[in-house]
């Protein structure tokens, strides 16, 4: 169990603290929802959680199998619904793996993609949120 402590600071700003480490982050409501967009919004953090979970889960798998994934980049494009209720409609994920991370064995690639698609954050999202994933195995 991990505790996250959140304090509402007014003007749609919150400060969150990670219990175990004491690390802090701040949020702000997005411009299209009465905020200034001065920091991550709560739904941005969901997208961030998904992207970092994909990268971390792939990293754990790669470490166990001797693959090197340094330089891999994950981009998550968050789309909100256009009608009420306001919620995340889609989190489109693109994973770009640099040439040095390219695996010569197709089964290694498919295993790594499967692991990414089954990261804990992805598995925790409702089916109402579309989460298409695309993998770009670069051949620079």
PDB file of C-alpha atoms in Angstrom:
ATOM      1  CA  UNK A   1       0.000   0.000   0.000  1.00  0.00           C
ATOM      2  CA  UNK A   2       1.211   3.506  -0.851  1.00  0.00           C
ATOM      3  CA  UNK A   3      -0.214   6.722   0.571  1.00  0.00           C
ATOM      4  CA  UNK A   4      -0.588   9.803  -1.627  1.00  0.00           C
ATOM      5  CA  UNK A   5      -1.413  13.017   0.231  1.00  0.00           C
ATOM      6  CA  UNK A   6      -3.228  15.788  -1.665  1.00  0.00           C
ATOM      7  CA  UNK A   7      -3.802  19.356  -0.514  1.00  0.00           C
ATOM      8  CA  UNK A   8      -6.139  21.667  -2.418  1.00  0.00           C
ATOM      9  CA  UNK A   9      -4.391  25.048  -2.528  1.00  0.00           C
ATOM     10  CA  UNK A  10      -7.140  27.086  -4.145  1.00  0.00           C
ATOM     11  CA  UNK A  11      -7.544  28.451  -7.666  1.00  0.00           C
ATOM     12  CA  UNK A  12      -7.808  24.869  -8.991  1.00  0.00           C
ATOM     13  CA  UNK A  13      -4.260  24.006  -7.868  1.00  0.00           C
ATOM     14  CA  UNK A  14      -3.351  20.925  -5.833  1.00  0.00           C
ATOM     15  CA  UNK A  15      -0.084  19.752  -4.317  1.00  0.00           C
ATOM     16  CA  UNK A  16       0.407  15.992  -4.027  1.00  0.00           C
ATOM     17  CA  UNK A  17       3.028  14.229  -1.960  1.00  0.00           C
ATOM     18  CA  UNK A  18       4.196  10.647  -2.421  1.00  0.00           C
ATOM     19  CA  UNK A  19       4.155   9.156   1.083  1.00  0.00           C
ATOM     20  CA  UNK A  20       7.168   6.827   0.874  1.00  0.00           C
ATOM     21  CA  UNK A  21       9.590   9.248  -0.799  1.00  0.00           C
ATOM     22  CA  UNK A  22       8.190  12.670   0.023  1.00  0.00           C
ATOM     23  CA  UNK A  23       8.410  13.637  -3.673  1.00  0.00           C
ATOM     24  CA  UNK A  24       5.893  16.304  -4.632  1.00  0.00           C
ATOM     25  CA  UNK A  25       4.057  17.405  -7.733  1.00  0.00           C
ATOM     26  CA  UNK A  26       1.477  20.066  -8.450  1.00  0.00           C
ATOM     27  CA  UNK A  27      -1.587  20.051 -10.670  1.00  0.00           C
ATOM     28  CA  UNK A  28      -3.723  22.713 -12.286  1.00  0.00           C
ATOM     29  CA  UNK A  29      -6.990  22.482 -14.163  1.00  0.00           C
ATOM     30  CA  UNK A  30      -6.564  22.695 -17.941  1.00  0.00           C
ATOM     31  CA  UNK A  31      -7.339  25.888 -19.839  1.00  0.00           C
ATOM     32  CA  UNK A  32     -10.418  24.301 -21.434  1.00  0.00           C
ATOM     33  CA  UNK A  33     -11.817  23.522 -17.968  1.00  0.00           C
ATOM     34  CA  UNK A  34     -11.456  26.821 -16.033  1.00  0.00           C
ATOM     35  CA  UNK A  35      -7.752  26.489 -15.193  1.00  0.00           C
ATOM     36  CA  UNK A  36      -4.523  28.122 -16.272  1.00  0.00           C
ATOM     37  CA  UNK A  37      -2.907  24.952 -17.619  1.00  0.00           C
ATOM     38  CA  UNK A  38       0.145  25.826 -15.504  1.00  0.00           C
ATOM     39  CA  UNK A  39       0.958  22.183 -14.775  1.00  0.00           C
ATOM     40  CA  UNK A  40      -0.284  18.656 -15.332  1.00  0.00           C
ATOM     41  CA  UNK A  41      -4.034  18.279 -14.966  1.00  0.00           C
ATOM     42  CA  UNK A  42      -5.424  15.245 -13.111  1.00  0.00           C
ATOM     43  CA  UNK A  43      -6.290  13.575 -16.433  1.00  0.00           C
ATOM     44  CA  UNK A  44      -2.805  14.419 -17.761  1.00  0.00           C
ATOM     45  CA  UNK A  45      -1.464  12.402 -14.835  1.00  0.00           C
ATOM     46  CA  UNK A  46      -3.532   9.402 -15.975  1.00  0.00           C
ATOM     47  CA  UNK A  47      -1.903   9.683 -19.416  1.00  0.00           C
ATOM     48  CA  UNK A  48       1.506  10.158 -17.775  1.00  0.00           C
ATOM     49  CA  UNK A  49       0.906   7.128 -15.572  1.00  0.00           C
ATOM     50  CA  UNK A  50       0.088   5.031 -18.634  1.00  0.00           C
ATOM     51  CA  UNK A  51       3.151   6.166 -20.576  1.00  0.00           C
ATOM     52  CA  UNK A  52       5.576   5.667 -17.717  1.00  0.00           C
ATOM     53  CA  UNK A  53       3.977   2.313 -16.857  1.00  0.00           C
ATOM     54  CA  UNK A  54       4.446   1.099 -20.450  1.00  0.00           C
ATOM     55  CA  UNK A  55       8.110   2.176 -20.422  1.00  0.00           C
ATOM     56  CA  UNK A  56       8.788   0.773 -16.947  1.00  0.00           C
ATOM     57  CA  UNK A  57       7.080  -2.556 -17.634  1.00  0.00           C
ATOM     58  CA  UNK A  58       9.035  -2.926 -20.874  1.00  0.00           C
ATOM     59  CA  UNK A  59      12.209  -2.012 -18.974  1.00  0.00           C
ATOM     60  CA  UNK A  60      11.599  -4.707 -16.354  1.00  0.00           C
ATOM     61  CA  UNK A  61      11.044  -7.315 -19.091  1.00  0.00           C
ATOM     62  CA  UNK A  62      14.099  -6.112 -21.032  1.00  0.00           C
ATOM     63  CA  UNK A  63      16.315  -6.257 -17.943  1.00  0.00           C
ATOM     64  CA  UNK A  64      15.267  -9.868 -17.277  1.00  0.00           C
ATOM     65  CA  UNK A  65      16.031 -10.871 -20.878  1.00  0.00           C
ATOM     66  CA  UNK A  66      19.200  -8.857 -21.504  1.00  0.00           C
ATOM     67  CA  UNK A  67      17.618  -6.374 -23.925  1.00  0.00           C
ATOM     68  CA  UNK A  68      18.688  -2.739 -23.931  1.00  0.00           C
ATOM     69  CA  UNK A  69      15.915  -0.193 -24.360  1.00  0.00           C
ATOM     70  CA  UNK A  70      17.696   3.047 -23.473  1.00  0.00           C
ATOM     71  CA  UNK A  71      16.392   5.872 -25.624  1.00  0.00           C
ATOM     72  CA  UNK A  72      12.962   4.318 -26.064  1.00  0.00           C
ATOM     73  CA  UNK A  73      10.305   7.027 -26.143  1.00  0.00           C
ATOM     74  CA  UNK A  74       6.623   6.756 -25.321  1.00  0.00           C
ATOM     75  CA  UNK A  75       4.105   9.385 -26.413  1.00  0.00           C
ATOM     76  CA  UNK A  76       0.543   9.367 -25.108  1.00  0.00           C
ATOM     77  CA  UNK A  77      -2.061  11.512 -26.842  1.00  0.00           C
ATOM     78  CA  UNK A  78      -4.975  12.166 -24.507  1.00  0.00           C
ATOM     79  CA  UNK A  79      -8.379  12.973 -26.005  1.00  0.00           C
ATOM     80  CA  UNK A  80     -11.250  14.117 -23.809  1.00  0.00           C
ATOM     81  CA  UNK A  81     -14.919  13.594 -24.624  1.00  0.00           C
ATOM     82  CA  UNK A  82     -16.656  16.483 -26.346  1.00  0.00           C
ATOM     83  CA  UNK A  83     -19.993  15.904 -24.597  1.00  0.00           C
ATOM     84  CA  UNK A  84     -20.870  15.511 -20.924  1.00  0.00           C
ATOM     85  CA  UNK A  85     -19.846  13.863 -18.786  1.00  0.00           C
ATOM     86  CA  UNK A  86     -16.284  15.111 -19.186  1.00  0.00           C
ATOM     87  CA  UNK A  87     -13.906  12.163 -19.173  1.00  0.00           C
ATOM     88  CA  UNK A  88     -10.967  10.661 -21.015  1.00  0.00           C
ATOM     89  CA  UNK A  89     -12.159   9.170 -24.308  1.00  0.00           C
ATOM     90  CA  UNK A  90      -8.835   7.901 -25.657  1.00  0.00           C
ATOM     91  CA  UNK A  91      -5.200   7.484 -24.684  1.00  0.00           C
ATOM     92  CA  UNK A  92      -3.321   6.704 -27.904  1.00  0.00           C
ATOM     93  CA  UNK A  93       0.133   5.303 -27.169  1.00  0.00           C
ATOM     94  CA  UNK A  94       3.092   5.324 -29.541  1.00  0.00           C
ATOM     95  CA  UNK A  95       6.263   3.531 -28.492  1.00  0.00           C
ATOM     96  CA  UNK A  96       9.392   4.394 -30.496  1.00  0.00           C
ATOM     97  CA  UNK A  97      12.327   2.089 -29.999  1.00  0.00           C
ATOM     98  CA  UNK A  98      15.685   3.298 -31.348  1.00  0.00           C
ATOM     99  CA  UNK A  99      17.783   1.140 -33.650  1.00  0.00           C
ATOM    100  CA  UNK A 100      20.100   0.038 -30.844  1.00  0.00           C
ATOM    101  CA  UNK A 101      17.052  -1.371 -29.030  1.00  0.00           C
ATOM    102  CA  UNK A 102      15.823  -3.274 -32.063  1.00  0.00           C
ATOM    103  CA  UNK A 103      15.593  -6.969 -31.380  1.00  0.00           C
ATOM    104  CA  UNK A 104      16.620  -9.293 -34.179  1.00  0.00           C
ATOM    105  CA  UNK A 105      14.180 -11.973 -33.065  1.00  0.00           C
ATOM    106  CA  UNK A 106      10.538 -11.337 -33.971  1.00  0.00           C
ATOM    107  CA  UNK A 107       9.362 -13.303 -30.923  1.00  0.00           C
ATOM    108  CA  UNK A 108      11.320 -10.925 -28.655  1.00  0.00           C
ATOM    109  CA  UNK A 109       9.547  -7.983 -30.224  1.00  0.00           C
ATOM    110  CA  UNK A 110       6.104  -9.523 -29.865  1.00  0.00           C
ATOM    111  CA  UNK A 111       6.815 -10.502 -26.236  1.00  0.00           C
ATOM    112  CA  UNK A 112       7.914  -6.941 -25.461  1.00  0.00           C
ATOM    113  CA  UNK A 113       4.806  -5.502 -27.145  1.00  0.00           C
ATOM    114  CA  UNK A 114       2.551  -7.912 -25.215  1.00  0.00           C
ATOM    115  CA  UNK A 115       4.167  -6.893 -21.925  1.00  0.00           C
ATOM    116  CA  UNK A 116       3.640  -3.202 -22.754  1.00  0.00           C
ATOM    117  CA  UNK A 117      -0.015  -3.769 -23.612  1.00  0.00           C
ATOM    118  CA  UNK A 118      -0.535  -5.505 -20.267  1.00  0.00           C
ATOM    119  CA  UNK A 119       1.112  -2.941 -17.993  1.00  0.00           C
ATOM    120  CA  UNK A 120      -0.731  -2.474 -14.668  1.00  0.00           C
ATOM    121  CA  UNK A 121      -2.064   0.990 -15.525  1.00  0.00           C
ATOM    122  CA  UNK A 122      -3.487  -0.220 -18.863  1.00  0.00           C
ATOM    123  CA  UNK A 123      -5.158  -3.151 -17.126  1.00  0.00           C
ATOM    124  CA  UNK A 124      -6.639  -0.749 -14.541  1.00  0.00           C
ATOM    125  CA  UNK A 125      -8.345   1.521 -17.101  1.00  0.00           C
ATOM    126  CA  UNK A 126     -12.027   1.142 -17.888  1.00  0.00           C
ATOM    127  CA  UNK A 127     -12.970  -0.313 -21.245  1.00  0.00           C
ATOM    128  CA  UNK A 128     -14.728   3.013 -21.937  1.00  0.00           C
ATOM    129  CA  UNK A 129     -11.276   4.490 -22.625  1.00  0.00           C
ATOM    130  CA  UNK A 130      -9.805   3.477 -25.985  1.00  0.00           C
ATOM    131  CA  UNK A 131      -6.088   2.664 -25.677  1.00  0.00           C
ATOM    132  CA  UNK A 132      -4.644   1.962 -29.113  1.00  0.00           C
ATOM    133  CA  UNK A 133      -0.915   1.125 -29.021  1.00  0.00           C
ATOM    134  CA  UNK A 134       1.505   1.429 -31.899  1.00  0.00           C
ATOM    135  CA  UNK A 135       5.120   0.295 -31.872  1.00  0.00           C
ATOM    136  CA  UNK A 136       7.717   1.882 -34.137  1.00  0.00           C
ATOM    137  CA  UNK A 137      10.784  -0.341 -34.375  1.00  0.00           C
ATOM    138  CA  UNK A 138      13.165   2.197 -35.945  1.00  0.00           C
ATOM    139  CA  UNK A 139      15.786   1.157 -38.424  1.00  0.00           C
ATOM    140  CA  UNK A 140      17.836   4.351 -38.486  1.00  0.00           C
TER     141      UNK A 140
END
